[in-house]
PDB file of C-alpha atoms in Angstrom:
ATOM      1  CA  MET A   6      -5.065  51.287  13.584  1.00 56.00           C
ATOM      2  CA  ARG A   7      -3.660  52.173  16.994  1.00 57.00           C
ATOM      3  CA  LYS A   8      -5.397  55.525  17.155  1.00 55.00           C
ATOM      4  CA  TRP A   9      -8.611  53.405  16.940  1.00 54.00           C
ATOM      5  CA  ILE A  10      -7.942  51.177  19.494  1.00 56.00           C
ATOM      6  CA  THR A  11      -6.757  53.924  21.872  1.00 56.00           C
ATOM      7  CA  LEU A  12      -9.965  55.602  21.208  1.00 52.00           C
ATOM      8  CA  LEU A  13     -12.324  52.186  21.745  1.00 59.00           C
ATOM      9  CA  MET A  14     -10.217  51.667  24.898  1.00 56.00           C
ATOM     10  CA  THR A  15     -11.112  55.581  26.533  1.00 54.00           C
ATOM     11  CA  LEU A  16     -14.374  54.538  25.596  1.00 54.00           C
ATOM     12  CA  LEU A  17     -14.891  51.462  27.278  1.00 54.00           C
ATOM     13  CA  VAL A  18     -13.000  52.401  30.103  1.00 51.00           C
ATOM     14  CA  GLY A  19     -14.991  55.560  30.675  1.00 46.00           C
ATOM     15  CA  CYS A  20     -18.506  53.315  30.261  1.00 47.00           C
ATOM     16  CA  GLY A  21     -16.970  50.693  32.646  1.00 46.00           C
ATOM     17  CA  SER A  22     -20.512  49.116  32.474  1.00 44.00           C
ATOM     18  CA  TYR A  23     -21.885  45.697  33.536  1.00 45.00           C
ATOM     19  CA  ALA A  24     -25.401  43.931  33.569  1.00 42.00           C
ATOM     20  CA  ASN A  25     -26.496  42.374  36.954  1.00 42.00           C
ATOM     21  CA  ALA A  26     -29.124  40.449  38.143  1.00 39.00           C
ATOM     22  CA  ASN A  27     -30.405  37.882  40.755  1.00 47.00           C
ATOM     23  CA  VAL A  28     -29.749  35.138  38.398  1.00 58.00           C
ATOM     24  CA  GLY A  29     -26.123  35.858  37.074  1.00 79.00           C
ATOM     25  CA  GLN A  30     -23.947  38.641  36.173  1.00 88.00           C
ATOM     26  CA  VAL A  31     -22.754  39.461  32.581  1.00 93.00           C
ATOM     27  CA  CYS A  32     -19.249  42.114  32.377  1.00 93.00           C
ATOM     28  CA  PHE A  33     -17.821  43.670  29.658  1.00 94.00           C
ATOM     29  CA  GLU A  34     -14.026  44.154  30.307  1.00 91.00           C
ATOM     30  CA  ALA A  35     -11.160  46.197  28.232  1.00 93.00           C
ATOM     31  CA  GLY A  36      -7.621  46.487  29.385  1.00 93.00           C
ATOM     32  CA  TYR A  37      -4.190  45.897  28.160  1.00 92.00           C
ATOM     33  CA  ARG A  38      -2.019  42.659  28.936  1.00 91.00           C
ATOM     34  CA  GLN A  39       1.850  41.938  27.935  1.00 92.00           C
ATOM     35  CA  ASP A  40       3.112  38.764  26.542  1.00 90.00           C
ATOM     36  CA  ASN A  41       6.637  37.105  26.214  1.00 90.00           C
ATOM     37  CA  ILE A  42       6.925  34.011  24.310  1.00 87.00           C
ATOM     38  CA  ASP A  43      10.368  31.858  23.517  1.00 88.00           C
ATOM     39  CA  TRP A  44      11.648  28.610  22.752  1.00 85.00           C
ATOM     40  CA  ARG A  45      14.749  26.860  21.187  1.00 88.00           C
ATOM     41  CA  THR A  46      15.528  24.062  19.404  1.00 86.00           C
ATOM     42  CA  ARG A  47      18.655  21.726  20.204  1.00 86.00           C
ATOM     43  CA  PHE A  48      19.785  18.640  17.988  1.00 84.00           C
ATOM     44  CA  PRO A  49      20.950  16.458  19.127  1.00 82.00           C
ATOM     45  CA  SER A  50      20.942  17.561  22.821  1.00 78.00           C
ATOM     46  CA  ASP A  51      24.209  16.453  24.102  1.00 80.00           C
ATOM     47  CA  ASP A  52      26.231  17.691  21.198  1.00 77.00           C
ATOM     48  CA  PRO A  53      24.001  19.975  19.018  1.00 80.00           C
ATOM     49  CA  PHE A  54      25.119  20.874  15.518  1.00 80.00           C
ATOM     50  CA  LEU A  55      21.765  22.666  14.816  1.00 84.00           C
ATOM     51  CA  LYS A  56      20.621  25.328  17.267  1.00 86.00           C
ATOM     52  CA  SER A  57      17.476  27.461  16.897  1.00 86.00           C
ATOM     53  CA  ASN A  58      16.290  30.367  19.230  1.00 88.00           C
ATOM     54  CA  THR A  59      12.932  32.332  18.792  1.00 86.00           C
ATOM     55  CA  LYS A  60      11.456  34.884  21.078  1.00 89.00           C
ATOM     56  CA  PHE A  61       8.403  37.262  21.010  1.00 88.00           C
ATOM     57  CA  LYS A  62       9.110  40.060  23.419  1.00 89.00           C
ATOM     58  CA  ASP A  63       7.499  42.746  25.206  1.00 90.00           C
ATOM     59  CA  LEU A  64       4.123  41.885  23.362  1.00 90.00           C
ATOM     60  CA  ASP A  65       1.689  45.049  24.426  1.00 92.00           C
ATOM     61  CA  ILE A  66      -2.111  43.690  23.679  1.00 93.00           C
ATOM     62  CA  PHE A  67      -5.249  45.548  23.995  1.00 94.00           C
ATOM     63  CA  GLN A  68      -7.914  43.154  24.358  1.00 95.00           C
ATOM     64  CA  ILE A  69     -11.793  43.442  24.965  1.00 96.00           C
ATOM     65  CA  GLY A  70     -13.744  40.318  26.103  1.00 96.00           C
ATOM     66  CA  VAL A  71     -17.129  39.223  27.725  1.00 96.00           C
ATOM     67  CA  PHE A  72     -17.549  37.447  31.172  1.00 95.00           C
ATOM     68  CA  GLY A  73     -20.538  35.801  32.640  1.00 95.00           C
ATOM     69  CA  ARG A  74     -21.496  33.593  35.354  1.00 93.00           C
ATOM     70  CA  SER A  75     -24.470  32.273  37.239  1.00 92.00           C
ATOM     71  CA  THR A  76     -26.416  29.678  39.164  1.00 89.00           C
ATOM     72  CA  LEU A  77     -28.738  27.622  38.214  1.00 87.00           C
ATOM     73  CA  GLY A  78     -30.829  26.565  41.048  1.00 80.00           C
ATOM     74  CA  CYS A  79     -28.833  25.470  43.773  1.00 82.00           C
ATOM     75  CA  ASN A  80     -27.020  22.657  42.410  1.00 88.00           C
ATOM     76  CA  PHE A  81     -25.146  24.151  39.407  1.00 92.00           C
ATOM     77  CA  TYR A  82     -22.922  27.087  38.904  1.00 94.00           C
ATOM     78  CA  VAL A  83     -21.645  28.153  35.374  1.00 96.00           C
ATOM     79  CA  ARG A  84     -19.344  30.593  33.986  1.00 95.00           C
ATOM     80  CA  GLY A  85     -17.881  31.585  30.387  1.00 97.00           C
ATOM     81  CA  GLU A  86     -15.532  33.837  28.884  1.00 96.00           C
ATOM     82  CA  ALA A  87     -14.543  35.170  25.620  1.00 97.00           C
ATOM     83  CA  TYR A  88     -11.763  37.669  24.311  1.00 97.00           C
ATOM     84  CA  TRP A  89     -10.549  39.284  21.541  1.00 96.00           C
ATOM     85  CA  GLY A  90      -7.035  41.150  21.656  1.00 95.00           C
ATOM     86  CA  TRP A  91      -4.902  43.306  19.287  1.00 93.00           C
ATOM     87  CA  ILE A  92      -1.133  43.442  19.278  1.00 91.00           C
ATOM     88  CA  VAL A  93      -0.216  46.730  19.143  1.00 89.00           C
ATOM     89  CA  ASP A  94       3.584  46.502  19.663  1.00 87.00           C
ATOM     90  CA  GLY A  95       6.256  44.128  20.395  1.00 88.00           C
ATOM     91  CA  ASN A  96       9.333  43.240  19.163  1.00 88.00           C
ATOM     92  CA  PHE A  97      10.661  39.427  17.392  1.00 87.00           C
ATOM     93  CA  GLU A  98      14.008  38.173  17.620  1.00 86.00           C
ATOM     94  CA  HIS A  99      15.192  34.785  16.004  1.00 82.00           C
ATOM     95  CA  ASN A 100      18.428  32.902  15.047  1.00 82.00           C
ATOM     96  CA  GLY A 101      19.839  30.128  13.987  1.00 81.00           C
ATOM     97  CA  ASN A 102      22.764  28.029  13.358  1.00 80.00           C
ATOM     98  CA  LEU A 103      23.585  24.661  11.419  1.00 78.00           C
ATOM     99  CA  ASN A 104      27.553  24.235  11.785  1.00 75.00           C
ATOM    100  CA  PHE A 105      29.131  20.561  10.629  1.00 67.00           C
ATOM    101  CA  ARG A 106      32.438  19.380   9.562  1.00 63.00           C
ATOM    102  CA  PRO A 107      32.118  17.555   6.310  1.00 60.00           C
ATOM    103  CA  PHE A 108      34.816  15.636   6.726  1.00 56.00           C
ATOM    104  CA  VAL A 109      35.040  12.791   9.886  1.00 55.00           C
ATOM    105  CA  GLY A 110      38.318  11.226   9.133  1.00 54.00           C
ATOM    106  CA  GLY A 111      41.618  12.271   7.658  1.00 50.00           C
ATOM    107  CA  PRO A 112      43.689  15.319   7.474  1.00 51.00           C
ATOM    108  CA  ALA A 113      40.517  17.459   7.895  1.00 48.00           C
ATOM    109  CA  ALA A 114      38.511  15.869  10.962  1.00 49.00           C
ATOM    110  CA  ASP A 115      40.432  18.061  13.324  1.00 52.00           C
ATOM    111  CA  GLY A 116      38.127  20.596  12.475  1.00 50.00           C
ATOM    112  CA  ALA A 117      40.403  22.667  10.173  1.00 53.00           C
ATOM    113  CA  PHE A 118      37.119  23.188   7.898  1.00 57.00           C
ATOM    114  CA  ARG A 119      33.948  23.706   9.056  1.00 61.00           C
ATOM    115  CA  LEU A 120      30.672  25.022   6.715  1.00 62.00           C
ATOM    116  CA  GLY A 121      27.844  26.312   8.315  1.00 66.00           C
ATOM    117  CA  PHE A 122      24.304  28.349   7.890  1.00 65.00           C
ATOM    118  CA  SER A 123      22.963  30.924  10.015  1.00 66.00           C
ATOM    119  CA  ASP A 124      19.647  32.542   9.958  1.00 68.00           C
ATOM    120  CA  SER A 125      19.439  36.020  12.335  1.00 69.00           C
ATOM    121  CA  PHE A 126      16.658  38.605  11.924  1.00 68.00           C
ATOM    122  CA  ARG A 127      14.564  41.126  14.041  1.00 74.00           C
ATOM    123  CA  SER A 128      11.163  42.664  13.017  1.00 77.00           C
ATOM    124  CA  THR A 129       8.639  45.066  14.829  1.00 76.00           C
ATOM    125  CA  ILE A 130       5.326  43.033  15.576  1.00 78.00           C
ATOM    126  CA  ASP A 131       2.105  45.408  14.983  1.00 72.00           C
ATOM    127  CA  ASP A 132      -1.401  44.702  14.117  1.00 71.00           C
ATOM    128  CA  GLN A 133      -1.738  40.959  14.988  1.00 87.00           C
ATOM    129  CA  TYR A 134      -4.301  39.701  17.247  1.00 91.00           C
ATOM    130  CA  VAL A 135      -4.989  36.804  19.940  1.00 94.00           C
ATOM    131  CA  PHE A 136      -8.173  35.449  21.282  1.00 96.00           C
ATOM    132  CA  GLY A 137      -9.340  32.854  23.748  1.00 97.00           C
ATOM    133  CA  LEU A 138     -12.431  31.110  25.116  1.00 97.00           C
ATOM    134  CA  SER A 139     -13.489  29.371  28.431  1.00 97.00           C
ATOM    135  CA  ALA A 140     -16.105  27.440  29.617  1.00 97.00           C
ATOM    136  CA  ALA A 141     -16.692  25.900  33.393  1.00 97.00           C
ATOM    137  CA  ILE A 142     -19.050  24.077  35.886  1.00 96.00           C
ATOM    138  CA  GLY A 143     -19.131  23.710  39.353  1.00 96.00           C
ATOM    139  CA  TYR A 144     -21.119  22.969  42.757  1.00 94.00           C
ATOM    140  CA  PRO A 145     -22.265  26.162  44.414  1.00 92.00           C
ATOM    141  CA  PHE A 146     -21.754  26.460  48.183  1.00 91.00           C
ATOM    142  CA  PHE A 147     -23.812  29.203  49.576  1.00 87.00           C
ATOM    143  CA  PHE A 148     -22.821  31.582  52.696  1.00 86.00           C
ATOM    144  CA  CYS A 149     -24.005  34.767  54.489  1.00 84.00           C
ATOM    145  CA  ASP A 150     -27.553  34.076  54.092  1.00 80.00           C
ATOM    146  CA  CYS A 151     -27.047  33.324  50.003  1.00 75.00           C
ATOM    147  CA  THR A 152     -25.139  36.615  49.352  1.00 77.00           C
ATOM    148  CA  MET A 153     -21.743  34.954  48.921  1.00 85.00           C
ATOM    149  CA  VAL A 154     -21.178  31.556  46.528  1.00 87.00           C
ATOM    150  CA  VAL A 155     -18.016  29.564  46.750  1.00 92.00           C
ATOM    151  CA  ALA A 156     -17.700  26.984  44.065  1.00 94.00           C
ATOM    152  CA  PRO A 157     -15.063  24.726  42.647  1.00 96.00           C
ATOM    153  CA  VAL A 158     -15.034  24.306  38.934  1.00 96.00           C
ATOM    154  CA  ILE A 159     -13.989  21.877  36.235  1.00 98.00           C
ATOM    155  CA  GLY A 160     -13.723  23.493  32.552  1.00 98.00           C
ATOM    156  CA  TYR A 161     -11.698  23.790  29.228  1.00 98.00           C
ATOM    157  CA  ALA A 162      -9.927  26.878  27.337  1.00 97.00           C
ATOM    158  CA  VAL A 163      -8.167  27.707  24.547  1.00 97.00           C
ATOM    159  CA  ASP A 164      -5.989  30.584  23.767  1.00 95.00           C
ATOM    160  CA  GLU A 165      -3.988  31.403  20.728  1.00 93.00           C
ATOM    161  CA  GLN A 166      -1.885  34.253  19.282  1.00 90.00           C
ATOM    162  CA  ASN A 167      -1.654  34.653  15.876  1.00 90.00           C
ATOM    163  CA  ILE A 168       1.639  36.638  14.786  1.00 88.00           C
ATOM    164  CA  GLU A 169       3.059  37.411  10.977  1.00 82.00           C
ATOM    165  CA  VAL A 170       6.766  38.483  10.850  1.00 79.00           C
ATOM    166  CA  ASN A 171       8.300  40.447   8.051  1.00 72.00           C
ATOM    167  CA  ASN A 172      12.068  41.067   7.114  1.00 60.00           C
ATOM    168  CA  ARG A 173      14.399  37.916   6.987  1.00 55.00           C
ATOM    169  CA  GLN A 174      18.005  37.659   6.812  1.00 53.00           C
ATOM    170  CA  LEU A 175      20.119  34.664   5.725  1.00 52.00           C
ATOM    171  CA  ALA A 176      23.975  34.279   5.838  1.00 51.00           C
ATOM    172  CA  LEU A 177      26.545  31.455   4.537  1.00 50.00           C
ATOM    173  CA  ASP A 178      29.702  31.160   6.412  1.00 52.00           C
ATOM    174  CA  VAL A 179      32.775  29.056   5.209  1.00 50.00           C
ATOM    175  CA  GLU A 180      35.329  28.625   7.583  1.00 50.00           C
ATOM    176  CA  PHE A 181      38.900  27.695   6.652  1.00 48.00           C
ATOM    177  CA  ASP A 182      42.000  26.558   8.879  1.00 45.00           C
ATOM    178  CA  TYR A 183      43.811  29.937   8.559  1.00 45.00           C
ATOM    179  CA  GLY A 184      41.279  31.861  10.459  1.00 49.00           C
ATOM    180  CA  ARG A 185      39.544  33.953   7.679  1.00 47.00           C
ATOM    181  CA  THR A 186      35.518  33.593   7.411  1.00 49.00           C
ATOM    182  CA  ARG A 187      33.724  33.972   4.481  1.00 49.00           C
ATOM    183  CA  GLU A 188      29.669  35.315   4.629  1.00 50.00           C
ATOM    184  CA  ARG A 189      27.494  36.389   2.114  1.00 50.00           C
ATOM    185  CA  ASP A 190      23.825  37.652   3.216  1.00 51.00           C
ATOM    186  CA  PHE A 191      20.967  37.281   1.114  1.00 49.00           C
ATOM    187  CA  GLY A 192      18.817  39.974   1.395  1.00 52.00           C
ATOM    188  CA  GLY A 193      15.075  40.019   0.981  1.00 54.00           C
ATOM    189  CA  CYS A 194      11.606  39.981   2.718  1.00 60.00           C
ATOM    190  CA  CYS A 195       9.200  37.110   3.339  1.00 67.00           C
ATOM    191  CA  LYS A 196       6.458  36.551   5.665  1.00 72.00           C
ATOM    192  CA  ASN A 197       6.176  33.822   8.390  1.00 74.00           C
ATOM    193  CA  THR A 198       3.126  33.201  10.417  1.00 81.00           C
ATOM    194  CA  PHE A 199       3.726  32.009  13.887  1.00 84.00           C
ATOM    195  CA  ILE A 200       0.741  30.367  15.935  1.00 87.00           C
ATOM    196  CA  SER A 201       0.720  29.876  19.327  1.00 86.00           C
ATOM    197  CA  ARG A 202      -1.983  27.671  20.879  1.00 91.00           C
ATOM    198  CA  TRP A 203      -2.769  26.438  24.093  1.00 90.00           C
ATOM    199  CA  TYR A 204      -5.723  24.293  24.852  1.00 96.00           C
ATOM    200  CA  GLY A 205      -6.961  22.178  27.712  1.00 97.00           C
ATOM    201  CA  PRO A 206      -9.111  21.250  30.657  1.00 97.00           C
ATOM    202  CA  PHE A 207      -8.375  23.306  34.128  1.00 97.00           C
ATOM    203  CA  ILE A 208      -9.669  22.957  37.490  1.00 97.00           C
ATOM    204  CA  GLY A 209     -10.325  25.887  39.979  1.00 95.00           C
ATOM    205  CA  VAL A 210     -12.099  27.563  42.521  1.00 95.00           C
ATOM    206  CA  ASP A 211     -14.588  30.872  42.168  1.00 92.00           C
TER     207      ASP A 211
END
């Protein structure tokens, strides 16, 4: 898959073509980008017994897209964009901890006994996809004998990253007052799909 993407990128960069007319412009684009996504969970926030950290790191993405813009008469400026991309490389890291003391009173209330679950694994991201759409409209201001246009715009955009992660490791930890920790790992593999989606209105200037 990666070889085909590299070949396609070479061909598109070599062509580098776009159509241009008096009424507007349409461009075909190809290139690389890199994304990083991370978030964490703490519950409760002041003294958490549940903690989770998730990170997608150095997601190398090759994407192709089309971009078009035009003026409609003298009162409207419109533009739109769409892209599709493949994740060719990247890393995923996740760790979570759930720690609690079963006894809230009595001789074990000082924390001599603690029961916890931990979940930690890493994986390599490959052959997943991203896509996005956006559209905007604005009012054009013409300058330099109509050879330059500046247009404030309002629009709406949607971006999504669809990633599937394999390989998972689960551990069970029990801690006693004499300092020993028993841990058991449960091997196995499963698939988890993570979808990150952003959408909403925007304002800008073209």
